[in-house]
Amino acid sequence: QAALNPMLIAGGEGSYVWDYDGNRYLDFSSQLVNTNIGHQHPKVVAAIQEQAALLTTVAPQHANAARGDAAKRIVELAPDGMNKVFFTNGGADAIENAIRMARLHTGRRKVLSFYRSYHGNTGAAIAATGDPRRWPNEFADDHVHFFGPYLYRSSFCATTEAEETERALQHLEQVVTFEGPGTIASILMESVVGTAGVLIPPPGYLEGVRALCDKHGIMLILDEVMAGFGRTGEWFAFENFDVVPDLITFAKGSNSGYVPVGGVIISDPIAATFDERVFPGGLTYSGHPLACASIVASIDAMKEEGIVENAKRIGTDVLGPGLRELAERHPVIGEVRGLGVFWALDLVTDRATREPLAPYGGSSPAMVELLGEIKKRGVLPFANFNRLHVVPPCNVSETEIKDGLAVLDEAFGVIDKHYTGA
């Protein structure tokens, strides 16, 4: 902690924030990939103010209009057969409660999840997480990890997407077999893996996982905390695929983090388990009126302003092509992948060996220099290990994207010297 020297943010608007010295930064991080509707959206701010004047807080055992309206908006976006929402305070406790529901519904204990994943920093959520933050925090029981698809660094010696899908599914089925299908409550995965690399499932993979779950009575939990609410150009990231989960967790993008909130969207069979049975969960601030009012305003604004459609168009027409052009000019960019406004650059020292620009679980002088050069030029970056994530708000403009890409181009020009390949 002694090394921390945080930027002092004075304010923000749209895709920008600024510090107390008046320096403006184009936010290509969306903070922690959550300000999907941008900073200080006036409709959401007004809704919070109006709700604060009406009912600032209320205990979760009491119904209130804001909570009902928020649940209605969310259920209308969800697949058929998912008609209840359990509100939490954020993404991690959404994961906690989804796991709890799956365990109680099935009477089983084990949770299977990717090594390359992040699900939150509380008990079961961090145990389900794959990255190094799990290592000092493994106090929850019955968590098993497996390798998901990642063709660029395939764990299965695959050379095509079809091979990667087939072999990754074979691997998962073996894990299920050896763990004992009757002991597994849920398979938990991010619809599109976020912090661990913006890993887009290859065709057929999620559908195969769904079939495997159906075969063995395992609940499929899809984590939409980072990937949901427009980030991939769809309301939910799983809508890019032909799959419907049993439980959906959400948080960040549902209201851009203006007030802390999260939740679980519950399929009807799981919800029915608790019709006559007490669900042993709940939080003092579940369904908080200010948070729920911000969800209602966010979803309404996203619909009225075509923000989800904007994210899709920006990704297809501007951001994706622009990042691929950068890769053509800068050999340190090994792979470009993403959807909507959810992209990552896999950075390498050698394209032939795909040696990462920073080690797993750490940074490197090259990555530190890259981030410094980007920030110095007025853009806020998001990085993890050897990856630069490009994740602006869903309502970012084409001009803002092009401005940001120009900055990245300059910054990569500075650090290309760290490339050692041919």
XYZ file of C-alpha atoms in Angstrom:
422
model
C 0.000 0.000 0.000
C 2.925 2.349 0.526
C 3.445 2.578 -3.218
C -0.087 3.798 -3.941
C -0.398 7.264 -5.393
C -3.961 7.497 -6.706
C -5.187 10.074 -9.173
C -7.525 12.564 -7.510
C -10.687 12.668 -9.620
C -12.660 15.885 -9.284
C -15.528 15.168 -11.666
C -16.748 13.473 -14.782
C -19.192 13.746 -17.648
C -19.959 11.318 -20.442
C -16.775 9.518 -21.494
C -14.455 11.895 -19.589
C -13.169 12.495 -16.070
C -10.883 15.269 -14.851
C -8.577 15.903 -11.931
C -8.226 18.919 -9.647
C -5.609 20.431 -11.942
C -8.108 20.506 -14.781
C -6.538 17.652 -16.767
C -9.205 15.774 -18.738
C -8.988 12.056 -19.420
C -10.919 9.982 -21.939
C -12.096 7.031 -19.850
C -11.166 3.906 -21.802
C -11.509 1.875 -18.594
C -15.121 2.742 -17.724
C -13.584 2.834 -14.231
C -13.815 -0.892 -13.426
C -15.687 -1.656 -16.648
C -18.940 -0.493 -15.106
C -19.854 3.020 -16.298
C -21.731 1.626 -19.290
C -23.919 4.727 -19.525
C -20.987 7.101 -18.961
C -20.337 9.521 -16.132
C -23.072 11.702 -14.613
C -25.820 10.767 -17.038
C -28.434 13.460 -16.256
C -31.442 11.116 -16.370
C -29.911 8.722 -13.861
C -28.683 11.504 -11.570
C -32.170 13.061 -11.606
C -33.803 9.714 -10.773
C -31.526 9.269 -7.754
C -32.304 12.793 -6.578
C -36.055 12.275 -6.982
C -35.970 8.967 -5.116
C -33.897 10.498 -2.313
C -36.603 13.094 -1.799
C -39.294 10.399 -1.714
C -37.828 7.398 0.159
C -34.101 7.235 0.757
C -33.967 3.808 2.375
C -36.206 1.012 3.584
C -35.585 -2.447 5.031
C -35.679 -5.299 2.499
C -38.688 -6.964 4.139
C -40.823 -4.036 2.969
C -41.827 -3.731 -0.656
C -41.350 -0.419 -2.416
C -42.164 0.919 -5.870
C -38.546 1.481 -6.948
C -37.626 -2.138 -6.254
C -40.689 -3.425 -8.052
C -40.047 -1.214 -11.071
C -36.385 -2.265 -11.236
C -37.262 -5.958 -11.043
C -39.863 -5.502 -13.763
C -37.370 -3.793 -16.087
C -34.795 -6.544 -15.547
C -37.223 -9.441 -15.966
C -38.458 -7.911 -19.226
C -34.887 -8.131 -20.542
C -34.334 -11.691 -19.292
C -35.193 -14.894 -21.180
C -38.642 -16.430 -20.843
C -39.004 -18.497 -17.697
C -36.916 -16.172 -15.538
C -39.393 -14.084 -13.582
C -37.814 -13.263 -10.228
C -34.915 -11.046 -9.154
C -32.993 -11.207 -5.884
C -31.221 -7.891 -5.297
C -27.802 -7.649 -3.656
C -25.279 -4.888 -3.002
C -22.887 -5.788 -5.811
C -21.533 -8.469 -8.095
C -19.645 -10.531 -5.520
C -22.643 -11.076 -3.292
C -24.754 -11.770 -6.373
C -22.365 -14.667 -7.028
C -22.549 -15.737 -3.376
C -26.328 -15.937 -3.479
C -26.492 -17.605 -6.886
C -24.174 -20.343 -5.608
C -26.317 -20.669 -2.482
C -29.473 -21.012 -4.580
C -27.912 -23.670 -6.806
C -26.695 -25.669 -3.820
C -30.010 -25.561 -2.009
C -32.004 -26.308 -5.159
C -29.900 -29.346 -6.141
C -28.870 -30.572 -2.707
C -25.302 -30.719 -4.015
C -22.186 -28.810 -3.002
C -19.511 -28.489 -5.694
C -19.060 -25.458 -7.946
C -17.000 -25.716 -11.128
C -15.483 -22.586 -12.673
C -12.711 -21.464 -15.031
C -9.109 -20.938 -13.997
C -9.223 -17.804 -16.130
C -12.023 -15.973 -14.347
C -12.938 -13.350 -11.800
C -16.174 -13.531 -9.802
C -15.630 -11.202 -6.837
C -13.698 -10.875 -3.605
C -15.966 -12.443 -0.973
C -15.919 -16.016 0.373
C -17.381 -18.292 -2.305
C -16.904 -15.702 -5.070
C -13.146 -15.482 -4.593
C -12.871 -19.258 -4.217
C -14.659 -19.578 -7.570
C -12.271 -17.043 -9.101
C -9.290 -18.429 -10.955
C -6.729 -15.630 -10.806
C -4.026 -15.154 -8.135
C -6.299 -13.166 -5.840
C -7.801 -16.549 -4.947
C -4.598 -18.012 -3.550
C -4.514 -16.261 -0.134
C -8.311 -16.413 0.206
C -9.274 -20.054 -0.255
C -11.472 -20.515 2.787
C -14.667 -21.678 1.055
C -15.118 -25.378 0.317
C -16.095 -27.484 -2.705
C -14.710 -25.334 -5.527
C -13.126 -27.001 -8.549
C -11.439 -25.236 -11.465
C -11.071 -26.251 -15.091
C -9.657 -24.797 -18.309
C -12.005 -22.894 -20.576
C -11.485 -22.198 -24.268
C -8.723 -19.732 -25.204
C -7.514 -20.569 -28.691
C -4.658 -18.044 -28.736
C -3.079 -19.848 -25.760
C -4.860 -23.172 -26.113
C -4.556 -25.651 -23.254
C -5.715 -28.335 -25.692
C -3.202 -27.967 -28.557
C -6.061 -26.810 -30.770
C -5.447 -24.949 -34.014
C -9.037 -24.036 -34.961
C -12.082 -22.766 -33.095
C -13.876 -26.036 -33.812
C -11.024 -28.037 -32.256
C -10.891 -25.717 -29.262
C -14.626 -26.107 -28.634
C -14.563 -29.886 -28.992
C -11.499 -30.404 -26.797
C -12.520 -27.890 -24.136
C -15.899 -29.597 -23.821
C -14.221 -33.018 -23.626
C -11.992 -31.688 -20.850
C -14.963 -30.295 -18.918
C -16.898 -33.562 -19.274
C -13.908 -35.447 -17.893
C -13.739 -33.083 -14.920
C -17.455 -33.618 -14.295
C -17.022 -37.387 -14.541
C -14.085 -37.534 -12.153
C -15.622 -35.077 -9.661
C -18.895 -37.035 -9.711
C -21.867 -35.478 -11.518
C -24.116 -36.094 -8.527
C -21.883 -33.914 -6.343
C -21.907 -30.844 -8.628
C -24.437 -28.091 -7.932
C -23.383 -25.631 -10.599
C -21.027 -24.693 -13.364
C -20.270 -20.988 -13.002
C -18.747 -18.965 -15.811
C -18.643 -15.474 -17.208
C -20.591 -15.422 -20.473
C -17.586 -13.559 -21.870
C -14.585 -13.760 -19.545
C -13.735 -10.186 -18.552
C -10.814 -9.318 -16.294
C -9.002 -12.521 -17.290
C -8.783 -11.461 -20.920
C -12.075 -10.737 -22.740
C -12.247 -14.334 -23.931
C -15.090 -14.851 -26.401
C -16.435 -18.430 -26.279
C -15.906 -20.133 -29.645
C -19.000 -21.289 -31.545
C -20.775 -24.154 -29.826
C -18.942 -23.984 -26.508
C -21.595 -22.416 -24.279
C -24.241 -24.514 -25.978
C -22.179 -27.603 -25.166
C -21.859 -26.594 -21.528
C -25.625 -26.124 -21.363
C -26.164 -29.620 -22.771
C -23.718 -31.095 -20.260
C -25.525 -29.358 -17.401
C -28.883 -30.637 -18.625
C -27.501 -34.169 -18.881
C -26.415 -34.207 -15.241
C -28.934 -31.902 -13.522
C -26.270 -29.229 -12.942
C -27.313 -25.574 -12.678
C -25.644 -23.214 -15.150
C -24.820 -19.835 -13.606
C -23.764 -17.186 -16.101
C -21.924 -14.239 -14.605
C -23.007 -11.094 -16.456
C -21.591 -8.664 -13.888
C -19.035 -7.195 -16.290
C -20.291 -8.420 -19.664
C -23.967 -7.518 -19.239
C -26.129 -4.482 -19.945
C -24.809 -3.491 -23.338
C -21.105 -4.141 -22.913
C -20.967 -6.710 -25.753
C -23.581 -4.949 -27.890
C -26.442 -7.023 -26.438
C -28.383 -6.573 -23.222
C -26.811 -9.794 -21.947
C -23.595 -11.234 -23.329
C -25.066 -14.737 -23.545
C -27.469 -13.401 -26.172
C -24.538 -13.563 -28.577
C -24.927 -17.356 -28.283
C -27.753 -19.899 -28.287
C -27.881 -20.542 -24.561
C -30.140 -19.780 -21.588
C -28.766 -20.190 -18.045
C -30.540 -21.206 -14.841
C -29.241 -18.192 -12.907
C -27.875 -14.848 -14.121
C -25.799 -12.573 -11.915
C -25.605 -8.863 -12.671
C -24.300 -5.623 -11.152
C -21.956 -3.047 -12.738
C -23.681 -2.089 -15.990
C -27.228 -2.303 -14.629
C -26.841 1.257 -13.323
C -23.202 2.062 -14.169
C -22.321 1.822 -10.490
C -23.970 5.130 -9.625
C -25.250 3.444 -6.448
C -23.905 0.034 -5.349
C -26.237 -2.750 -6.518
C -26.272 -6.252 -7.926
C -28.584 -9.181 -8.177
C -29.548 -12.632 -9.364
C -32.148 -13.328 -12.052
C -33.736 -16.651 -11.133
C -35.298 -19.303 -13.353
C -38.793 -20.382 -12.406
C -37.860 -23.923 -11.225
C -35.217 -22.576 -8.835
C -37.530 -19.811 -7.631
C -40.206 -22.431 -6.927
C -37.792 -24.201 -4.551
C -38.178 -21.248 -2.209
C -41.928 -20.712 -2.533
C -42.531 -22.568 0.724
C -38.961 -22.741 1.966
C -37.048 -19.899 3.555
C -34.097 -18.706 1.508
C -31.289 -18.189 4.043
C -29.903 -15.065 2.440
C -30.527 -11.364 2.341
C -28.758 -8.117 3.041
C -29.742 -4.968 4.900
C -29.511 -2.942 1.707
C -30.998 -5.490 -0.716
C -33.194 -3.669 -3.192
C -32.103 -0.276 -1.879
C -34.485 2.401 -3.235
C -31.739 4.692 -4.550
C -30.035 1.816 -6.327
C -33.276 0.517 -7.795
C -34.306 3.978 -9.007
C -30.945 4.255 -10.757
C -31.481 0.884 -12.461
C -34.887 1.977 -13.766
C -33.488 5.246 -15.107
C -30.447 3.536 -16.632
C -32.426 0.885 -18.496
C -34.946 3.456 -19.693
C -32.197 5.792 -20.909
C -30.356 2.971 -22.645
C -33.543 2.062 -24.517
C -34.511 5.664 -25.353
C -31.039 6.601 -26.561
C -30.145 3.361 -28.359
C -27.081 2.880 -26.177
C -26.881 -0.903 -26.562
C -27.175 -0.542 -30.321
C -24.466 2.125 -30.232
C -22.110 -0.236 -28.420
C -22.675 -2.902 -31.052
C -22.135 -0.492 -33.959
C -19.037 1.069 -32.401
C -17.500 -2.354 -31.892
C -18.259 -3.594 -35.386
C -17.562 -0.437 -37.390
C -15.005 1.578 -35.438
C -13.332 0.025 -32.409
C -12.731 -3.490 -33.701
C -11.326 -2.366 -37.068
C -9.281 0.358 -35.378
C -7.657 -2.059 -32.931
C -6.866 -4.501 -35.737
C -5.179 -1.678 -37.635
C -3.052 -0.999 -34.555
C -2.037 -4.658 -34.509
C -0.873 -4.390 -38.111
C 1.466 -1.529 -37.163
C 2.670 -2.734 -33.755
C 4.046 -6.282 -33.498
C 3.797 -6.186 -29.703
C 0.031 -6.694 -30.154
C -0.287 -10.450 -30.487
C -4.073 -10.783 -30.669
C -7.120 -8.504 -30.761
C -10.430 -9.865 -29.487
C -13.734 -8.453 -28.364
C -17.359 -7.547 -28.957
C -19.198 -4.239 -28.644
C -17.144 -2.033 -26.333
C -15.459 -4.996 -24.623
C -11.983 -5.567 -26.123
C -8.558 -6.794 -25.080
C -5.126 -6.692 -26.693
C -2.946 -9.690 -25.836
C 0.547 -8.198 -25.740
C 3.673 -10.225 -26.503
C 7.420 -9.889 -26.867
C 7.423 -12.371 -29.747
C 4.496 -13.235 -32.005
C 5.986 -16.600 -32.930
C 6.364 -17.848 -29.343
C 3.537 -15.668 -27.973
C 5.692 -14.850 -24.940
C 3.583 -12.467 -22.807
C 4.761 -8.877 -22.336
C 4.237 -9.392 -18.585
C 4.149 -12.597 -16.521
C 0.988 -14.255 -15.245
C -0.027 -12.542 -12.029
C 2.367 -9.630 -12.478
C 3.460 -6.600 -14.449
C 6.642 -5.618 -16.284
C 8.623 -2.459 -17.149
C 7.099 -2.582 -20.635
C 3.524 -2.627 -19.293
C 4.286 0.114 -16.771
C 5.739 2.260 -19.532
C 2.760 1.607 -21.814
C 0.230 2.641 -19.194
C 2.247 5.733 -18.323
C 2.431 6.822 -21.965
C -1.335 6.334 -22.428
C -2.221 8.243 -19.285
C 0.248 11.025 -20.105
C -1.659 11.573 -23.337
C -5.022 11.975 -21.629
C -6.580 8.493 -21.698
C -7.407 6.302 -18.687
C -6.323 2.703 -19.439
C -7.354 -0.645 -17.969
C -4.729 -3.382 -17.871
C -4.286 -6.821 -16.366
C -0.989 -8.728 -16.553
C 0.079 -8.654 -20.246
C -3.204 -7.300 -21.580
C -4.533 -3.874 -22.363
C -8.330 -3.822 -22.169
C -10.168 -1.242 -24.265
C -13.534 -0.796 -22.559
C -15.077 2.674 -23.010
C -18.699 3.488 -22.072
C -21.440 1.984 -24.246
C -22.532 5.465 -25.345
C -19.045 6.522 -26.440
C -18.947 8.463 -29.704
C -17.092 7.557 -32.881
C -14.955 10.685 -32.504
C -13.978 9.725 -28.958
C -13.005 6.232 -30.081
C -10.814 7.617 -32.863
C -9.181 10.062 -30.425
C -8.437 7.226 -28.035
C -7.075 4.981 -30.771
C -4.708 7.746 -31.863
C -3.343 7.910 -28.302
C -2.886 4.126 -28.186
C -1.069 4.275 -31.512
C 1.410 6.809 -30.129
C 1.903 4.886 -26.878
C 2.560 1.604 -28.659
C 5.046 3.410 -30.849
C 7.034 4.169 -27.701
C 7.007 0.620 -26.304
C 7.508 -1.312 -29.544
C 11.198 -1.365 -28.548
C 10.322 -4.116 -26.056
C 9.431 -6.470 -28.894
C 12.215 -9.021 -29.368
C 10.755 -11.247 -32.090
C 11.615 -11.312 -35.749
